[in-house]
PDB file of C-alpha atoms in Angstrom:
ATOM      1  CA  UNK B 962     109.808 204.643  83.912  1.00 40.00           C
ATOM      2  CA  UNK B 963     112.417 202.029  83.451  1.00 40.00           C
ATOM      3  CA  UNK B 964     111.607 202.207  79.564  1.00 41.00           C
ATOM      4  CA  UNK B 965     112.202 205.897  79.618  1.00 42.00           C
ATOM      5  CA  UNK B 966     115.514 205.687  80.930  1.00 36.00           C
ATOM      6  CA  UNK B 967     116.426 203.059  78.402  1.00 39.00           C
ATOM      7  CA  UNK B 968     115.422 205.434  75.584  1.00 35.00           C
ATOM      8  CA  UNK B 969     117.299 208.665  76.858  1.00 35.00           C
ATOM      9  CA  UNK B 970     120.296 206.243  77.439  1.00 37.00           C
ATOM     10  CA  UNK B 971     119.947 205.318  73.550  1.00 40.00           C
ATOM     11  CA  UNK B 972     119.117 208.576  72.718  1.00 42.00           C
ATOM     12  CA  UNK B 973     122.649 210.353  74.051  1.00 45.00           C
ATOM     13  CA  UNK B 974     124.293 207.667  72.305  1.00 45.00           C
ATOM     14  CA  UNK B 975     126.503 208.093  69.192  1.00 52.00           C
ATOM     15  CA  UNK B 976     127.260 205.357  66.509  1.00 47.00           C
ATOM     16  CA  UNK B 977     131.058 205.430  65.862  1.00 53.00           C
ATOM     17  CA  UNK B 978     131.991 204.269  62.642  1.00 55.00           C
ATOM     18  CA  UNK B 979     134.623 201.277  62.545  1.00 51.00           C
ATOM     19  CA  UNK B 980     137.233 200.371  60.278  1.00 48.00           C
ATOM     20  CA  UNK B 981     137.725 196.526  59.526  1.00 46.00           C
ATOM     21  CA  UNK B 982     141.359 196.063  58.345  1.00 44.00           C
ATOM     22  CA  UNK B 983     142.323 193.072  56.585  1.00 49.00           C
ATOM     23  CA  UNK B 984     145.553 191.882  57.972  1.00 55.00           C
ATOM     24  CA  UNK B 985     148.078 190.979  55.420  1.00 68.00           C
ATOM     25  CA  UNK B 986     149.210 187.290  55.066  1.00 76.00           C
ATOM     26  CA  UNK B 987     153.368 188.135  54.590  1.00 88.00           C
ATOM     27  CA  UNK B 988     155.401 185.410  53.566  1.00 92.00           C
ATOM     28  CA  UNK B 989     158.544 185.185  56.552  1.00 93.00           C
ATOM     29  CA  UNK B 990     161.632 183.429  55.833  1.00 96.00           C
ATOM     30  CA  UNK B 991     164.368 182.900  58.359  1.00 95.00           C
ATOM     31  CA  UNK B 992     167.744 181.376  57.026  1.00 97.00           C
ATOM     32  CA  UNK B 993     170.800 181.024  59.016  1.00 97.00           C
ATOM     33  CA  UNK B 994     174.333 179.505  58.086  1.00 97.00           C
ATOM     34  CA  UNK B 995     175.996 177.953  60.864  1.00 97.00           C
ATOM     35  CA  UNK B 996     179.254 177.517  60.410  1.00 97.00           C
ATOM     36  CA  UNK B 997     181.203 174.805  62.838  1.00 96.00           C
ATOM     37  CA  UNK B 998     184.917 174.018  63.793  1.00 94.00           C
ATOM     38  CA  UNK B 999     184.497 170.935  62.223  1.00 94.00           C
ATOM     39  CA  UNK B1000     183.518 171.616  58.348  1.00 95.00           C
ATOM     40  CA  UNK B1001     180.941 168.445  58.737  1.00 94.00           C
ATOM     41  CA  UNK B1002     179.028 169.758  60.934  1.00 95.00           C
ATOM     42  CA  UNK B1003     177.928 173.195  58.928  1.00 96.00           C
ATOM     43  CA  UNK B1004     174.643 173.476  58.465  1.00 96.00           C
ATOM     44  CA  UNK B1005     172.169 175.953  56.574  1.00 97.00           C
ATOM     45  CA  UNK B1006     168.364 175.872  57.679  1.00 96.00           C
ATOM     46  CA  UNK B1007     165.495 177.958  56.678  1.00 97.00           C
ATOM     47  CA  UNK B1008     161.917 178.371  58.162  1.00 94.00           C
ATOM     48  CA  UNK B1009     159.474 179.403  56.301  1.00 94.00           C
ATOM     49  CA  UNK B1010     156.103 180.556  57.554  1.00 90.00           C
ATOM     50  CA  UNK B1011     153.542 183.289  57.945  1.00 86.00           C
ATOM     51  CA  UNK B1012     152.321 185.889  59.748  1.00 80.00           C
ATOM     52  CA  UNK B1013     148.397 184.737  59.798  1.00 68.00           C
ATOM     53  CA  UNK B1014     149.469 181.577  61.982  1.00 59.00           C
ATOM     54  CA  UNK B1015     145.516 180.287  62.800  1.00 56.00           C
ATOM     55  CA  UNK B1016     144.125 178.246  60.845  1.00 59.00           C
ATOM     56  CA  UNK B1017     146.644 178.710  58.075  1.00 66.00           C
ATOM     57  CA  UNK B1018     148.313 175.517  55.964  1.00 73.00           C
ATOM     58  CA  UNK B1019     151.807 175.196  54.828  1.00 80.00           C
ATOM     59  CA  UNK B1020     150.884 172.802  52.193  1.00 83.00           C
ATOM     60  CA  UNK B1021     151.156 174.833  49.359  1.00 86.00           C
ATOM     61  CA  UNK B1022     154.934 176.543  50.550  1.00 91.00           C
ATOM     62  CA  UNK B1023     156.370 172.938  50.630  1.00 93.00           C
ATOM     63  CA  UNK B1024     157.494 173.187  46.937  1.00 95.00           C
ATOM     64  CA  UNK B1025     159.437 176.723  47.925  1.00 96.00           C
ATOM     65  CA  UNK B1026     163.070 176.813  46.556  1.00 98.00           C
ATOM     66  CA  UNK B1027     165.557 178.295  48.532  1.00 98.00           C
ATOM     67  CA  UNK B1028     169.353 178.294  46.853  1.00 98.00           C
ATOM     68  CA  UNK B1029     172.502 179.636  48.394  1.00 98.00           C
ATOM     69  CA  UNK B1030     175.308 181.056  46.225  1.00 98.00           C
ATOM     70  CA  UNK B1031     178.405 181.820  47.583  1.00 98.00           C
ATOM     71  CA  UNK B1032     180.391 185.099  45.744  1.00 97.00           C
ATOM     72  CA  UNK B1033     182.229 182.738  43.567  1.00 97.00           C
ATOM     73  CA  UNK B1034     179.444 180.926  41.936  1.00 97.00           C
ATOM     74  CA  UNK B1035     179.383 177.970  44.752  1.00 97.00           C
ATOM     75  CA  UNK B1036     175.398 177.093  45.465  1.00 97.00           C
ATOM     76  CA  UNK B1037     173.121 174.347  47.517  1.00 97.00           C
ATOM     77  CA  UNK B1038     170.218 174.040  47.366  1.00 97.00           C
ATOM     78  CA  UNK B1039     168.203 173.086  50.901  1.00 98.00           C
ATOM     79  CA  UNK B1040     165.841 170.868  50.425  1.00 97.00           C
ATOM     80  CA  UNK B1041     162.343 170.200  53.277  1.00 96.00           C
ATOM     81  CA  UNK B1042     163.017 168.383  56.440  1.00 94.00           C
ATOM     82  CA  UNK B1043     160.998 167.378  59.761  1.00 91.00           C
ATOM     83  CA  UNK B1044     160.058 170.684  61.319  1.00 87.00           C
ATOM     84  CA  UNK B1045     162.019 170.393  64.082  1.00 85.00           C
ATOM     85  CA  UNK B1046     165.511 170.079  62.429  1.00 87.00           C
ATOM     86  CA  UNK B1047     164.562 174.268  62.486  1.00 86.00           C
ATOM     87  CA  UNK B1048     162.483 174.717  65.590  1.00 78.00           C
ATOM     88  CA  UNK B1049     162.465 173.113  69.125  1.00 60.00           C
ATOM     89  CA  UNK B1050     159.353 171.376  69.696  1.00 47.00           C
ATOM     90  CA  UNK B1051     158.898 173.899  72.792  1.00 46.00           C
ATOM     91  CA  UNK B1052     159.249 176.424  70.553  1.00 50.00           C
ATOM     92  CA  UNK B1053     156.114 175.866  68.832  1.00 52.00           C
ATOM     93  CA  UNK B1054     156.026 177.963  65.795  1.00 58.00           C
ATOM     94  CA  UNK B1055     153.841 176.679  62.979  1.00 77.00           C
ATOM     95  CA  UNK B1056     155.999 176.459  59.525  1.00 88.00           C
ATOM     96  CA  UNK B1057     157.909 174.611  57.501  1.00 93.00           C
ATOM     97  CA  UNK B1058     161.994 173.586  57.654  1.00 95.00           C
ATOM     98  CA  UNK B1059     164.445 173.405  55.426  1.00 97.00           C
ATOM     99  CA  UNK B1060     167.983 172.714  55.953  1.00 97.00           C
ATOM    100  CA  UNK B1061     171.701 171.743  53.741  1.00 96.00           C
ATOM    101  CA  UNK B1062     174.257 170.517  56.276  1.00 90.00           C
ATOM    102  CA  UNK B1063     177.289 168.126  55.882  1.00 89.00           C
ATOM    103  CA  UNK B1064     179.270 167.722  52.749  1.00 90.00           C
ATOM    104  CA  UNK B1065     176.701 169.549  50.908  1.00 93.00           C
ATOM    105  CA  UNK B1066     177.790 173.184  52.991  1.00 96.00           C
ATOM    106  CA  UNK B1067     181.377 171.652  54.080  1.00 94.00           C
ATOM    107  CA  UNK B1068     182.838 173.839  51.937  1.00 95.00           C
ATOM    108  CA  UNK B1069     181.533 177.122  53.190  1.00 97.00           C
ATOM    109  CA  UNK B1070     183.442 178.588  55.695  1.00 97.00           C
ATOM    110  CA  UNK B1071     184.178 182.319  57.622  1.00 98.00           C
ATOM    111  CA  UNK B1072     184.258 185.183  55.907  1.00 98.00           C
ATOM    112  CA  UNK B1073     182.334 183.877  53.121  1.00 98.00           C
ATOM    113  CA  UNK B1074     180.031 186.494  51.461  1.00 98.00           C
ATOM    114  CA  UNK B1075     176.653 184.062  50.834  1.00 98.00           C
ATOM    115  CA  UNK B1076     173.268 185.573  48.791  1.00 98.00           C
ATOM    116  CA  UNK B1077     169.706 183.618  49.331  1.00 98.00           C
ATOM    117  CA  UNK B1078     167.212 183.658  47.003  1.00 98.00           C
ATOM    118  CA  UNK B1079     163.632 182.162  48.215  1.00 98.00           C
ATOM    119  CA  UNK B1080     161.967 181.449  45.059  1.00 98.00           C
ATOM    120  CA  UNK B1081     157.542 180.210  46.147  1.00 95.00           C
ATOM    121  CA  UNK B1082     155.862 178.586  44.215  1.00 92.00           C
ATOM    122  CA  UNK B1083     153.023 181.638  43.455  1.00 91.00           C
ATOM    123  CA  UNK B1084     155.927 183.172  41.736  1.00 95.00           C
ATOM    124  CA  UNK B1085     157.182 185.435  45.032  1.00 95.00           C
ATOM    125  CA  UNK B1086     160.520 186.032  45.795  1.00 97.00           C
ATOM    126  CA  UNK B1087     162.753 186.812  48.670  1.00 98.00           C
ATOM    127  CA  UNK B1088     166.495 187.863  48.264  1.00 98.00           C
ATOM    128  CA  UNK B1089     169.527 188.704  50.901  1.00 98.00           C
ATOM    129  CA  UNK B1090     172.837 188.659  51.339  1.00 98.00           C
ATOM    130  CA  UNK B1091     175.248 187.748  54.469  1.00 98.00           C
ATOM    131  CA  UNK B1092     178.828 187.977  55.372  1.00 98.00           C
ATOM    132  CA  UNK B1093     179.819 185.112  57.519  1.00 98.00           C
ATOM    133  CA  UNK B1094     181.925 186.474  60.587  1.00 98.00           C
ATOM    134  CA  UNK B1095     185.471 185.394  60.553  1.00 97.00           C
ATOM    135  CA  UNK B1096     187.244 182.815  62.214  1.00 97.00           C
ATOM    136  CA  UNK B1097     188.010 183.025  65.888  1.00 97.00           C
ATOM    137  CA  UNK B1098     189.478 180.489  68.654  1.00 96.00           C
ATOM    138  CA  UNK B1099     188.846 180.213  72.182  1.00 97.00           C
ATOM    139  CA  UNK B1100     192.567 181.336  73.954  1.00 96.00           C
ATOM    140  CA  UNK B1101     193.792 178.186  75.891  1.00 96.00           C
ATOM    141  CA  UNK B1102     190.537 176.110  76.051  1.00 97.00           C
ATOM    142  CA  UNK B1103     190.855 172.604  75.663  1.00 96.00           C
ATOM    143  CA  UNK B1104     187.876 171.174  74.496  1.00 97.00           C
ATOM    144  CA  UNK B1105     187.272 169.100  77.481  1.00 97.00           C
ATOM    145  CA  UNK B1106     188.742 169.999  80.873  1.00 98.00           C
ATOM    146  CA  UNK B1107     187.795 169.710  84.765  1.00 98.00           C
ATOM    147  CA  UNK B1108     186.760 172.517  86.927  1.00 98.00           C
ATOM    148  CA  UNK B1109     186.812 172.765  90.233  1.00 97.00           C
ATOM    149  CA  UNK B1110     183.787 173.341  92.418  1.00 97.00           C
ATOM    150  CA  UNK B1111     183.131 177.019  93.174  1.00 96.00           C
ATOM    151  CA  UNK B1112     185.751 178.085  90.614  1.00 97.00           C
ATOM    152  CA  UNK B1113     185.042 180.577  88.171  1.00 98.00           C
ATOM    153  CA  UNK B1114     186.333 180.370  84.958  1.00 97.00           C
ATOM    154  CA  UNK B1115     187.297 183.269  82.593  1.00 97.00           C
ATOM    155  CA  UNK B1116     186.886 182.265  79.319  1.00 97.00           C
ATOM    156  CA  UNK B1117     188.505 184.484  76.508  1.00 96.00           C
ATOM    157  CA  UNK B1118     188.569 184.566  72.698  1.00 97.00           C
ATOM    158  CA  UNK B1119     190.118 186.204  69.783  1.00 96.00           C
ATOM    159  CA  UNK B1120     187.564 188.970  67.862  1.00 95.00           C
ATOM    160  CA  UNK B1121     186.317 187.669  64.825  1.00 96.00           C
ATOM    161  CA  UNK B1122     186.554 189.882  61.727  1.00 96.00           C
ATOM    162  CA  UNK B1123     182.802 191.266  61.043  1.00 95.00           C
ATOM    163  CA  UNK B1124     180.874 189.901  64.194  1.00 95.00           C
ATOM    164  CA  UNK B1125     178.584 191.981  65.498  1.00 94.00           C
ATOM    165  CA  UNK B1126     177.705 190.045  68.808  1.00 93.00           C
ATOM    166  CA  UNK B1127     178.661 187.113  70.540  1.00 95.00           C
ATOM    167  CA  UNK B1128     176.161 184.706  72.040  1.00 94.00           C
ATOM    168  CA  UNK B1129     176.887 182.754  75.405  1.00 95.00           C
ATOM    169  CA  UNK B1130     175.488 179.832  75.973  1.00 95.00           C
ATOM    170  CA  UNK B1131     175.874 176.975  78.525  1.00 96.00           C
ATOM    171  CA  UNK B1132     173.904 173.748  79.091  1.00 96.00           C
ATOM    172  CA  UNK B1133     174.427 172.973  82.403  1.00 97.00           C
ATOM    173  CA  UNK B1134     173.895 168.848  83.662  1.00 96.00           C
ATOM    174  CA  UNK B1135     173.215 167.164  86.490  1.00 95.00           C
ATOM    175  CA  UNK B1136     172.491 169.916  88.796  1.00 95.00           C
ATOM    176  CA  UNK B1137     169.603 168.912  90.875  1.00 95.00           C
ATOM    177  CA  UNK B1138     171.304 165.977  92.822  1.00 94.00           C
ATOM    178  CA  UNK B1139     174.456 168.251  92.534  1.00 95.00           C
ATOM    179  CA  UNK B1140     172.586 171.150  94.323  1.00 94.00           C
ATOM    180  CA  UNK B1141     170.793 168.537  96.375  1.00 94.00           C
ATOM    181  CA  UNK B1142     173.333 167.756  98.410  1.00 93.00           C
ATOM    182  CA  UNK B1143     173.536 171.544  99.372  1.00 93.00           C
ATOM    183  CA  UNK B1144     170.037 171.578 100.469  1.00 94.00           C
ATOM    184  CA  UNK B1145     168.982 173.460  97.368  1.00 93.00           C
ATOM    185  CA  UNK B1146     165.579 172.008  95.260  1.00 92.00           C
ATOM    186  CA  UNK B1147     165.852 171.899  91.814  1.00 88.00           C
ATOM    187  CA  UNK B1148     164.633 170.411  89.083  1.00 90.00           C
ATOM    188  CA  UNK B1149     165.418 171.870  86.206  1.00 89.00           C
ATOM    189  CA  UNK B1150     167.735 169.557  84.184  1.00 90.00           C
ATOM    190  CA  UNK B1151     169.947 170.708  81.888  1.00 94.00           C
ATOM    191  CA  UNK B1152     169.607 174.029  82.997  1.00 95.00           C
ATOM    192  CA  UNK B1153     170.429 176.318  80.028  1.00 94.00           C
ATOM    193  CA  UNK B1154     171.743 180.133  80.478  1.00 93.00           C
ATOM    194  CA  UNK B1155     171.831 182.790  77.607  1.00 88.00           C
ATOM    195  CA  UNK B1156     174.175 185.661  77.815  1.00 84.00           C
ATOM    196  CA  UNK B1157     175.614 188.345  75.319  1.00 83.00           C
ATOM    197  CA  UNK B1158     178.306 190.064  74.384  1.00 85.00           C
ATOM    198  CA  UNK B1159     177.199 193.094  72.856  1.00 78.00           C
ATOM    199  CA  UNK B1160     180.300 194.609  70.928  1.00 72.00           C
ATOM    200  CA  UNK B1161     182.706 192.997  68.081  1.00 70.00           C
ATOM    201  CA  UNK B1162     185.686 193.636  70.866  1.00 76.00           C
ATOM    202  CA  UNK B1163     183.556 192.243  73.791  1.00 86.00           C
ATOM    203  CA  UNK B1164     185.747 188.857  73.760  1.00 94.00           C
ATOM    204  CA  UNK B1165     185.232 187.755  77.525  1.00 95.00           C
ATOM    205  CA  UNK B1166     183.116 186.105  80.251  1.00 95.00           C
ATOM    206  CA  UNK B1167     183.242 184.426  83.392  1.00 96.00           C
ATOM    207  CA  UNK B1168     181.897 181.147  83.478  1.00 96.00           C
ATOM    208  CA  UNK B1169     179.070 180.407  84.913  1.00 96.00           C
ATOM    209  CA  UNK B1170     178.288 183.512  87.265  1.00 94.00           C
ATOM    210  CA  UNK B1171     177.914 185.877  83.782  1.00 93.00           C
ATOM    211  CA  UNK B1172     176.152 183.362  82.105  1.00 93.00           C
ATOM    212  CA  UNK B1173     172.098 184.139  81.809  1.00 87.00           C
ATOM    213  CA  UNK B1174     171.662 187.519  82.110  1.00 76.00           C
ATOM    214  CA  UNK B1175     168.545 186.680  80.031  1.00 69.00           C
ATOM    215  CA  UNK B1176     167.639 184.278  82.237  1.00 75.00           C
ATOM    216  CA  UNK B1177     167.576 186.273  85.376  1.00 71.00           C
ATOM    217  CA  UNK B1178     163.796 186.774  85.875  1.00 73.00           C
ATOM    218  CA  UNK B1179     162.805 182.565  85.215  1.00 80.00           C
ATOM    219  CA  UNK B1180     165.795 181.568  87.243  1.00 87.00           C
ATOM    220  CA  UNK B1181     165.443 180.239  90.491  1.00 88.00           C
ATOM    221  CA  UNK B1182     166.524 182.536  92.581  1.00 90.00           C
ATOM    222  CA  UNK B1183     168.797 180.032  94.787  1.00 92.00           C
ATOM    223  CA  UNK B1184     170.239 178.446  92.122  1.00 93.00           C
ATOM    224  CA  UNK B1185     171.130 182.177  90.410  1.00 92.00           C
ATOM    225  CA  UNK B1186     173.228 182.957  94.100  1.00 93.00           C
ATOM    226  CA  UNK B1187     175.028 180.091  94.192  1.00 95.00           C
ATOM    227  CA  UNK B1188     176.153 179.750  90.600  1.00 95.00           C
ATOM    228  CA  UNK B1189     177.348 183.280  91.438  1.00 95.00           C
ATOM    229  CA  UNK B1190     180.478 181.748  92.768  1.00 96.00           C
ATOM    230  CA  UNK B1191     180.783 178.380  91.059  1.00 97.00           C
ATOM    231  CA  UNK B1192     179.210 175.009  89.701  1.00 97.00           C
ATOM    232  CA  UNK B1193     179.193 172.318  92.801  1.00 97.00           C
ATOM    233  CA  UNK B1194     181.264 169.418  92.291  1.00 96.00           C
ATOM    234  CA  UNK B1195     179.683 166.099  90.019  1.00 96.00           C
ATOM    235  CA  UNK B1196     177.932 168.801  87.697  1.00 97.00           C
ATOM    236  CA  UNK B1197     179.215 169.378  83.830  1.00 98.00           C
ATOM    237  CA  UNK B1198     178.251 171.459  80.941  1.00 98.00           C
ATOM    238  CA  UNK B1199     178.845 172.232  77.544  1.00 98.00           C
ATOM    239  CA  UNK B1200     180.026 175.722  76.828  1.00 98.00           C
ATOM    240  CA  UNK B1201     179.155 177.532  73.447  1.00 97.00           C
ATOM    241  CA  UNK B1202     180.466 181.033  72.286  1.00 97.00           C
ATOM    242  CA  UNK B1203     178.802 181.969  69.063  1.00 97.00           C
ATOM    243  CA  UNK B1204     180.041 185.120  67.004  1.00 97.00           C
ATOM    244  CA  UNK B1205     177.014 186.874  65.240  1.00 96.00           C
ATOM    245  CA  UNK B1206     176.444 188.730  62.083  1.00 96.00           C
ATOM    246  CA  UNK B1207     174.674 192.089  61.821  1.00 95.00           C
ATOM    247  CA  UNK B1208     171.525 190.499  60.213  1.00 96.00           C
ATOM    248  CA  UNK B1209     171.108 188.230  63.234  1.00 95.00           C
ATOM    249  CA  UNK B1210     171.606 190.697  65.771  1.00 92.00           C
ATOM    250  CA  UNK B1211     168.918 193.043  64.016  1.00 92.00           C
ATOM    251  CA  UNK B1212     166.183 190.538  63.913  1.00 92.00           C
ATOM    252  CA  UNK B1213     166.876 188.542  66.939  1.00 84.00           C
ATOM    253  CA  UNK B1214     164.212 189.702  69.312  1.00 71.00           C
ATOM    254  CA  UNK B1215     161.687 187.779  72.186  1.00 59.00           C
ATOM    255  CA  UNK B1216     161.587 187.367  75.734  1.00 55.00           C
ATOM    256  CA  UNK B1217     163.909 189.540  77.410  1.00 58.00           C
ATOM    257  CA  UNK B1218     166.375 188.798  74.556  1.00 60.00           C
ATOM    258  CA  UNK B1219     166.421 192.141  72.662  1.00 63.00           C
ATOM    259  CA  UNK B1220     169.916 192.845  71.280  1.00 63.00           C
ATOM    260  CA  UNK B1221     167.970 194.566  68.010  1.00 58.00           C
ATOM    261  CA  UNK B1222     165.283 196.489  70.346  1.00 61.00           C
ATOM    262  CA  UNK B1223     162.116 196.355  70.090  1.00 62.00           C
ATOM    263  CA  UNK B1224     161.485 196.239  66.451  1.00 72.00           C
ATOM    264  CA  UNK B1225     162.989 193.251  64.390  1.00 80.00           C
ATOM    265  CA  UNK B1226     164.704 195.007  61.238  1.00 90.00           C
ATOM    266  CA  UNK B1227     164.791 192.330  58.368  1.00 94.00           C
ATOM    267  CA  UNK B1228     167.487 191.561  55.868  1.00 96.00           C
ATOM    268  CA  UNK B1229     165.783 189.990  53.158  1.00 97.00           C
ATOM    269  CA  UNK B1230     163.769 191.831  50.365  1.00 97.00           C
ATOM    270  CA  UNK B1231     161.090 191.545  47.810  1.00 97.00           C
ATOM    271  CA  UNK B1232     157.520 190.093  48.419  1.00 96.00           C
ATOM    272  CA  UNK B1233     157.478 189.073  52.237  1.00 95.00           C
ATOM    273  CA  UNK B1234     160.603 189.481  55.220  1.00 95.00           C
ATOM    274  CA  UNK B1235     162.510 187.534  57.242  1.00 95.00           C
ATOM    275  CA  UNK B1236     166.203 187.214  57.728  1.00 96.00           C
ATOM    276  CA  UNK B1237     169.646 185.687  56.349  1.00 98.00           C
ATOM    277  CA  UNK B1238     172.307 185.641  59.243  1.00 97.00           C
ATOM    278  CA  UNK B1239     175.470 183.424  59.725  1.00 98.00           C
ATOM    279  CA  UNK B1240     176.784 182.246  62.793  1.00 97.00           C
ATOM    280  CA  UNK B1241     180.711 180.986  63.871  1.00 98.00           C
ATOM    281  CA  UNK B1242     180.297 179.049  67.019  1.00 97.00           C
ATOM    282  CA  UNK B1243     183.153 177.109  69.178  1.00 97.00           C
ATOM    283  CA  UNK B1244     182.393 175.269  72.028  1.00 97.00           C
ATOM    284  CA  UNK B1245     183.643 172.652  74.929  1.00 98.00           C
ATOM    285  CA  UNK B1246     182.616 170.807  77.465  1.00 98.00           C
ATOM    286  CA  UNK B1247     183.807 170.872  81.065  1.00 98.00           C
ATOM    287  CA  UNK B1248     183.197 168.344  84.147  1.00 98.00           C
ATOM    288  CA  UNK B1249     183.392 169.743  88.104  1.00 98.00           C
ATOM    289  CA  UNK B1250     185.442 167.374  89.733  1.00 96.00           C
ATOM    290  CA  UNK B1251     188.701 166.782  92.323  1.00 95.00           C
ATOM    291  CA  UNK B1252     191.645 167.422  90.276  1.00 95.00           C
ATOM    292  CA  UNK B1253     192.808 164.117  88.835  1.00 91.00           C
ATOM    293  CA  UNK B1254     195.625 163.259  86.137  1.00 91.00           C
ATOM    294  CA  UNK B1255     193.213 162.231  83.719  1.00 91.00           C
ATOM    295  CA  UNK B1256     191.834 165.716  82.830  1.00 94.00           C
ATOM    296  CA  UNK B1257     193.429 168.637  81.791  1.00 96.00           C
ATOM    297  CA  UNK B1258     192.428 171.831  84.258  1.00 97.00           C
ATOM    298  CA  UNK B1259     190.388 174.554  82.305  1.00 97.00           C
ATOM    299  CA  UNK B1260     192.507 177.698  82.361  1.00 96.00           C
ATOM    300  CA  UNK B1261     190.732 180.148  84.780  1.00 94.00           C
ATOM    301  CA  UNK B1262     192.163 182.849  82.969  1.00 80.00           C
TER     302      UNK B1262
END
């Protein structure tokens, strides 16, 4: 009987046919200029990697050229470095780095139209263009100065000329014995926040309680109220605004950070994707402390 019902089973049955696809092995290059107050400090790194990741090997993209001509004729060429010089170790993404910074991209500055070309071995070739936002300054900012605790701090800058964005960053220190003196466990140390400004005319936060709104769902919830109305006194942090091209903003994308959507849009072209973007960052750093002649007060705007 059982055998019966194991052959009417069979019988009602119909084969479906199934497609194998073979998944294409594209080429991805992202290659950002940073561009930093101080000219010595510009940088230009590249990643290059694929979209198979398991199993794969980088070997053979190690000889990759990537050159970066500025609209007068000015190039530099980056040249391979330890992976993470691109990537944070947490991070994680299999690839390979390469990176120009110093005196080499010193001369590079806002506004600068730049063009990539990444040349692989195989004969493949990925081209883009970016124009470097312009020049901005954060109004009245020292670039270190004391807080007081539970102050909040607006923090204001001029627009720069072709930004498309503004990122908002802060690394916050010392704030689990800070907070542990307010009967609050934490351990997270530094403790860093992401915001965004999503407009070129957007030029204004309050420090920290509009800090991490992309944060919000891994933050501890105690520690999210009561940076809500200030840092507690014998913390510090380091305070980043970071204007953004169009390029970046289209293929930044992960997490809940999603300023392109969904869907990254690329900006470079040929046989593979990826991205060129630029970046214009300024930055200080800021202790919580009792007011004291040493330090200049951050303006709370």
């Amino acid at each position: 009987m059982l055998a019966g019902m194991c052959l009417l089973v069979v019988a009602g049955c119909e084969l479906q046919e199934v497609t194998v696809v073979d998944i294409e092995d594209v080429l991805v290059a992202e290659v950002f200029a940073n561009i930093a107050p101080d000219p010595g400090d510009n940088e230009i790194v590249a990643l290059v990697h694929r979209t198979l990741q398991p199993g794969v090997t980088y070997d053979d993209l190690a000889t990759t050229s990537i050159t970066v001509t500025r609209s007068d004729g000015f190039s530099v060429e980056l040249s391979l470095q330890a992976y993470d010089r691109c990537v944070s170790a947490a991070v994680g993404d299999p690839g390979l780095c390469f990176a120009a910074e110093g005196a080499a991209v010193g001369d590079i500055g806002p506004g600068d139209l730049l063009e990539v070309e990444v040349a692989f071995e195989d004969g493949r070739l990925l081209v883009g263009a970016t124009r470097i936002p312009g020049a901005f300054d954060l109004e009245g900012v020292p670039p270190f100065c004391r807080l007081g605790p539970d102050e909040l701090m607006t923090i204001r800058w001029s627009a720069a000329d072709g930004a498309w964005a503004y990122l908002n960053e802060t690394s916050m220190r010392n704030l689990p014995d800070a907070l542990a003196r307010e009967g609050i466990e934490f351990n997270t140390h530094p403790l860093y926040l992401l915001g965004l400004s999503i407009s070129d005319d957007d030029t204004s936060i309050v420090f920290p309680s509009e800090f991490g709104v992309f944060n919000r769902f891994d933050l501890d919830q105690d520690v999210a109220v009561r940076l809500q109305r200030g840092m507690p006194i014998f913390s510090d942090a380091e305070v980043a605004i970071t204007a953004v091209d169009r390029n970046f903003v289209n293929w930044a994308r992960g997490g809940n950070f999603n300023p392109s959507g969904q869907v990254r849009v690329p900006s470079l072209r040929g046989d593979g994707t990826g991205v060129f973007g630029s970046t214009v960052g300024r930055s200080f750093d800021l202790v919580v402390t009792s007011p004291t002649p040493s330090l200049e007060d951050c303006p709370l705007g």
